[in-house]
Coordinates of C-alpha atoms and ligand atoms in Angstrom, one line a residue:
X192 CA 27.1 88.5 173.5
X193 CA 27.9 88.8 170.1
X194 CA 27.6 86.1 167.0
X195 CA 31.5 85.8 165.7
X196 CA 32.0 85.0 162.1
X197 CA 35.8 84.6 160.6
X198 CA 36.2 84.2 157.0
X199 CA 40.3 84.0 156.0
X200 CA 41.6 84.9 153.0
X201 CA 44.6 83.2 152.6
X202 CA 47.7 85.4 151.8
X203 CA 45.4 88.6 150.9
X204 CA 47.8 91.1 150.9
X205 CA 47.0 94.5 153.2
X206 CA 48.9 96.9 150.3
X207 CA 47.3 95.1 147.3
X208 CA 43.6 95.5 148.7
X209 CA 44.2 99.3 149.0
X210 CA 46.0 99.4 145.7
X211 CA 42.9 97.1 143.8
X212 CA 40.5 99.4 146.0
X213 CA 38.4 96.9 147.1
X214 CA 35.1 98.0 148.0
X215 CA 33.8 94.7 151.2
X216 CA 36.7 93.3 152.1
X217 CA 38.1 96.6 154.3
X218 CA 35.7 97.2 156.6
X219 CA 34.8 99.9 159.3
X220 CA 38.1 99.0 161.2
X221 CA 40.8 98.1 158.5
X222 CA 44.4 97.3 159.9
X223 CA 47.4 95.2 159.5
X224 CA 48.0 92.3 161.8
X225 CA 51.6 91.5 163.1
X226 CA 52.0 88.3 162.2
X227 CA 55.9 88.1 163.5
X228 CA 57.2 85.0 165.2
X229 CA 60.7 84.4 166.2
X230 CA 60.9 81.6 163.4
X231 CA 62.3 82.7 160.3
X232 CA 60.0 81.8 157.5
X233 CA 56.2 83.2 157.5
X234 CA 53.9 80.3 157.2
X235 CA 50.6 79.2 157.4
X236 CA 50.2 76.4 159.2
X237 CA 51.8 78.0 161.8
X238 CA 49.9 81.2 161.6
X239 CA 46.7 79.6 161.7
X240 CA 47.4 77.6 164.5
X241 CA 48.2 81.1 166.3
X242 CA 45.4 82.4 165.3
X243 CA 42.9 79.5 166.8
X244 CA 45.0 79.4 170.0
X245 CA 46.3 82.7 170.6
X246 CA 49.5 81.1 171.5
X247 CA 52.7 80.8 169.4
X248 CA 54.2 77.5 167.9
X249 CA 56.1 77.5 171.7
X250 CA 52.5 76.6 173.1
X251 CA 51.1 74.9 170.2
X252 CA 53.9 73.5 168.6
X253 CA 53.1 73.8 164.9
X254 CA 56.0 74.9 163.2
X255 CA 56.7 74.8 159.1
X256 CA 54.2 73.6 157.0
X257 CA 54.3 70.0 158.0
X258 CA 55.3 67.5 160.1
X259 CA 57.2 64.2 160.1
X260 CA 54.7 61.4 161.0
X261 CA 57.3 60.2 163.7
X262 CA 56.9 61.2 167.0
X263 CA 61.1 61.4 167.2
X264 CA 61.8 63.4 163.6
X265 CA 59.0 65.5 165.0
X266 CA 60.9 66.6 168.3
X267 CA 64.0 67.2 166.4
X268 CA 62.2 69.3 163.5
X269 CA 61.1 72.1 166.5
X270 CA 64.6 73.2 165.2
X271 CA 63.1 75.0 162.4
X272 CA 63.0 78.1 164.4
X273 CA 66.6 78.1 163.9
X274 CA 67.4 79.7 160.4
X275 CA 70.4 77.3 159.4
X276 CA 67.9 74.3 159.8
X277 CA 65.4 75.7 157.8
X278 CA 67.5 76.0 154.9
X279 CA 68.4 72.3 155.0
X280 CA 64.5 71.6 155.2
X281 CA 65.0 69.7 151.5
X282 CA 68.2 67.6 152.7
X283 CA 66.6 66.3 156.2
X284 CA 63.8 65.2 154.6
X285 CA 65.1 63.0 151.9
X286 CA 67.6 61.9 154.8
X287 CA 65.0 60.6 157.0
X288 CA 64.0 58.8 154.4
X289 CA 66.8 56.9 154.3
X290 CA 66.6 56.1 158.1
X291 CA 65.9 51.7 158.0
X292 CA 62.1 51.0 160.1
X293 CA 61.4 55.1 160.6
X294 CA 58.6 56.6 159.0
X295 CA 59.9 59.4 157.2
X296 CA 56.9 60.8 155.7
X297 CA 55.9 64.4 156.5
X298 CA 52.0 64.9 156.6
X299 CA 49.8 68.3 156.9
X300 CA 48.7 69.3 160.7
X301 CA 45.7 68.5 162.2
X302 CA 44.0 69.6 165.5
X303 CA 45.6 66.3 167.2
X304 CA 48.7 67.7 167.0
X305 CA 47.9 70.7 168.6
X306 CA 49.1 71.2 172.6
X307 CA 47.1 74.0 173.5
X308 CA 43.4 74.5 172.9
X309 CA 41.6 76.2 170.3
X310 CA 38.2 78.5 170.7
X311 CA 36.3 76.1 168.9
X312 CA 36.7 73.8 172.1
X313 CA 35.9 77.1 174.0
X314 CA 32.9 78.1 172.5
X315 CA 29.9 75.1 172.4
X316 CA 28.2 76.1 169.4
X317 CA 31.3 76.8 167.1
X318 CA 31.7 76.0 163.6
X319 CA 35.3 75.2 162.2
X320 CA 35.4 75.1 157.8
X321 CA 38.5 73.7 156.4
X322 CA 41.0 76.3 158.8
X323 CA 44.5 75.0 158.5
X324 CA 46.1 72.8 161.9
X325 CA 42.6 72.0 162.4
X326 CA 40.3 70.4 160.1
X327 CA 41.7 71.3 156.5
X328 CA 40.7 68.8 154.4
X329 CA 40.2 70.2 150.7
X330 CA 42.9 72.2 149.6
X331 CA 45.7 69.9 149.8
X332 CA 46.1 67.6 147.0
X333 CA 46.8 70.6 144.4
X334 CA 50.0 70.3 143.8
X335 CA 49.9 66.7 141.9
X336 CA 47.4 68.2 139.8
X337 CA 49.6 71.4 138.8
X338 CA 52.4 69.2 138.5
X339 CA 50.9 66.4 136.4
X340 CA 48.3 68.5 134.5
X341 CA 49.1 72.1 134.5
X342 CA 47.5 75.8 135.6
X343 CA 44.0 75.1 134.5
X344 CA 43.3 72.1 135.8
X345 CA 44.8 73.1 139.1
X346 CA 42.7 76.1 138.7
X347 CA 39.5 74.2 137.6
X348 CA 39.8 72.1 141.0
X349 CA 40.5 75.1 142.9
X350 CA 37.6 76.6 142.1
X351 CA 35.5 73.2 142.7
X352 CA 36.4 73.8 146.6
X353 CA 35.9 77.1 146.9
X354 CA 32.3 76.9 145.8
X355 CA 31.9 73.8 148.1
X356 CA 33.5 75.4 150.9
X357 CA 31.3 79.1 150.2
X358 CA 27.9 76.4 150.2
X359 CA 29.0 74.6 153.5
X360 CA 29.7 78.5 154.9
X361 CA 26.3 80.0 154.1
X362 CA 24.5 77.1 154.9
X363 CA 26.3 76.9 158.2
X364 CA 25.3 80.6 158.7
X365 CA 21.7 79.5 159.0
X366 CA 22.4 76.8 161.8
X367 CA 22.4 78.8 165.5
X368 CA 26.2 79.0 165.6
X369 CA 27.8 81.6 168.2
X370 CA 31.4 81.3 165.8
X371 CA 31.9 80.1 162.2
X372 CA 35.2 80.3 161.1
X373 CA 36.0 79.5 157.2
X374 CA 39.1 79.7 155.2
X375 CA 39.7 80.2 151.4
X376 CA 42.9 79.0 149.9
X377 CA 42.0 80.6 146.6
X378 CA 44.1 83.9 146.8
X379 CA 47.1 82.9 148.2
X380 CA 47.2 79.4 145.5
X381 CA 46.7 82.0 142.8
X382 CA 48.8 84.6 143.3
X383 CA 51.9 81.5 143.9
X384 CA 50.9 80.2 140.5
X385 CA 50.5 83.2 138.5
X386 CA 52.8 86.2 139.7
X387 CA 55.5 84.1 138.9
X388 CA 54.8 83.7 135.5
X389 CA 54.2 88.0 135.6
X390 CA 50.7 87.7 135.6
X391 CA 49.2 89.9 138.0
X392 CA 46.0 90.5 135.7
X393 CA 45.1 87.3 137.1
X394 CA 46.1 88.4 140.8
X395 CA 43.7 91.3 140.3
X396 CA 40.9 89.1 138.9
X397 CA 40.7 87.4 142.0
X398 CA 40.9 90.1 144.5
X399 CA 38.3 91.3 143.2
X400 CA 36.6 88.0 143.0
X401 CA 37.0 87.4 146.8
X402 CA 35.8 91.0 147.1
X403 CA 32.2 90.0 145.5
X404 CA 31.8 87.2 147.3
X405 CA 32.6 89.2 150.9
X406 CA 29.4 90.9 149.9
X407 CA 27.6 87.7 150.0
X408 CA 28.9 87.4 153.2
X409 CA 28.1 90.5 154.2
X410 CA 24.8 90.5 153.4
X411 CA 24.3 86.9 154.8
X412 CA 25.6 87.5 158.0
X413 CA 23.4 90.3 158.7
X414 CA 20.2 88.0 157.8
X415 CA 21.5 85.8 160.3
X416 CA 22.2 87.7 162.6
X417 CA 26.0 87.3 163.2
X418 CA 27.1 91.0 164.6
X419 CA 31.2 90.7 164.6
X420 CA 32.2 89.8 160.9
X421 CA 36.1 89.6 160.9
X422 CA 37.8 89.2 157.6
X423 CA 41.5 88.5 157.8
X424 CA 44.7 87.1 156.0
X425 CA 47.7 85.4 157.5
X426 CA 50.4 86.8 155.1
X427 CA 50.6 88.8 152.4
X428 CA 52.1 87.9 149.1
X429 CA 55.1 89.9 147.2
X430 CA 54.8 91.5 143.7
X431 CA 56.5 90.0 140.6
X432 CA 60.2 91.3 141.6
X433 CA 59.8 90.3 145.4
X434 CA 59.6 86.8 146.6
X435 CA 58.3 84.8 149.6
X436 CA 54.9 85.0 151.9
X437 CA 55.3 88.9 154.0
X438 CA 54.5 90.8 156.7
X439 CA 51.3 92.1 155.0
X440 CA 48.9 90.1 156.4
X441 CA 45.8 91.8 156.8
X442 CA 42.4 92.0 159.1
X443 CA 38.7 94.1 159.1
X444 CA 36.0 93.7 161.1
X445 CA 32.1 95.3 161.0
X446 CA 32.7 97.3 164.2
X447 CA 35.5 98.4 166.4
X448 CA 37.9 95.6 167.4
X449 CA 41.2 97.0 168.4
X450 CA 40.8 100.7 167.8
X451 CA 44.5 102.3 166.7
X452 CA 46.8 99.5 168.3
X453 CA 47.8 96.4 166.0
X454 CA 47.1 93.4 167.0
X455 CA 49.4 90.5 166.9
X456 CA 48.3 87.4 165.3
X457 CA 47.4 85.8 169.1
X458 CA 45.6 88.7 170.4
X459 CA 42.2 87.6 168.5
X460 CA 41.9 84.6 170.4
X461 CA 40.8 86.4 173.4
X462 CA 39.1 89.2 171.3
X463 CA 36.8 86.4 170.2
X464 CA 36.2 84.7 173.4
X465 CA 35.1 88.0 175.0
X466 CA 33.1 89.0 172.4
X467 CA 31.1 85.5 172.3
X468 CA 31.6 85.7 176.4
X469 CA 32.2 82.2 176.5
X470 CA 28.6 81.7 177.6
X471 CA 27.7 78.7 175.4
X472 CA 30.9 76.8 177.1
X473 CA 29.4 77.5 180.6
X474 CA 25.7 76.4 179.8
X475 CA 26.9 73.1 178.5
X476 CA 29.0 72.6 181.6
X477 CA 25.9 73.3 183.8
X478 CA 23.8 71.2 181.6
X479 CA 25.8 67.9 182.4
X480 CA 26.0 68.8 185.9
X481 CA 22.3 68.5 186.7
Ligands
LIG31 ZN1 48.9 81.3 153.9

């Protein structure tokens, strides 16, 4: 039985770590993940939710980066996987609206929307920080701020999370925890804001940035005992000329995971249930029956 921790690394890009030669964050086994769907656009709700549940938006039904707070909107926007229907994401939305007595507000995902389960309700002892379609709760109100007061004091509040979110981690680290997943907007939020203005220095900054603070991790984990450190990404993000979240996503782990194949974004589910053995669900099932 192993001790699981996840740490993501929102839209850390697989060719970018290797070209930055980052020294933590590529572990002993270093490979891409396959993070194809058969919908059209690459995001991260959706991604996450694959990730949790080792099912795809068919079995969990997260699909695009929000959903309509109706219950009816909602079963039409499944749609999305077709391509034509994404591209009139802006138009439907400002239609609905429109609609008289229909909410037509779109809100992030939560783990109430989710139809299949995720290992955190697998494993007993599991630990879930801010992952998207579950329990994010502190990267989402950025965009105002970018909006209304510009790079830095986006940036400023950025940074304000991460550090709360990299407390709540370690401290989390040293409760008795068989999985801790964690997930760190940072890099993907930076490299949106700043590649398009040509600034890749600032890309690079934070690579390495995350880089350091895997160390931490690193060194953490072992002091507490957690045996399978996975790092991963759900996309990977273009350079300056190329647009749009890619195919780059990226995952290591402290030992052997997968070996030579590539794993698809819903293998690690199962990968994770095995390696915590699912133990801690069993005892607590026994526990209620005496
Ligand atoms: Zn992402």
């Amino acid at each position: 039985m192993s001790k699981v921790l996840v740490v993501a690394f929102d839209g850390v890009d697989k060719e970018l770590i290797e070209e930055f030669k980052l020294d933590n964050i590529p572990q002993k086994e270093f490979g891409t993940i396959d993070n194809s769907t058969d919908v059209t656009t690459i995001v991260t709700y959706e991604l996450f939710a694959s990730f949790i549940t080792g099912g795809t938006w068919k079995d969990h039904g997260v699909i695009g980066l929000t959903r309509p707070e109706n219950n009816v909107l909602n079963s039409l926007e499944n749609l999305r996987s077709i391509d034509l229907f994404q591209r009139t994401n802006e138009v439907r939305k400002k239609l609905y609206n429109l609609v008289p007595l229909i909410d037509g507000e779109f809100r992030r995902y939560n783990k109430k929307d989710l139809d299949s389960e995720t290992f955190f309700e697998k494993i007993a002892s599991s630990k879930a920080i801010d992952v998207p379609s579950y329990n994010l709760g502190y990267s989402v109100e950025l965009m105002p701020i970018l909006e209304k007061y510009g790079l830095k004091e986006a940036e400023k509040e950025l940074d304000r999370f991460t550090n709360w979110k990299r407390w709540e981690l370690f401290d989390e680290m040293e409760k008795d925890h068989d999985l801790i997943m964690a997930h760190f907007h940072k890099p993907d939020h930076i490299h949106h804001w700043y590649w398009e203005v040509g600034k890749m220095d600032k890309v690079e900054e934070t690579y390495h940035e995350m880089d350091e603070f895997a160390g931490e991790i690193l060194e953490k984990a072992e002091e507490n005992g957690f045996d399978t450190v996975i790092f991963m990404s759900d996309h990977g993000l273009p350079d300056v000329e190329n647009g749009g979240h890619n195919e780059n996503a990226f995952y290591s782990c402290n030992h052997e995971l997968f070996g030579d194949e590539t794993p698809h974004i819903t293998d690690f589910n199962d990968k994770i249930l095995d390696l915590t053995d699912r133990e801690s669900a069993g005892d607590v099932v026994e526990e209620i029956n005496i």
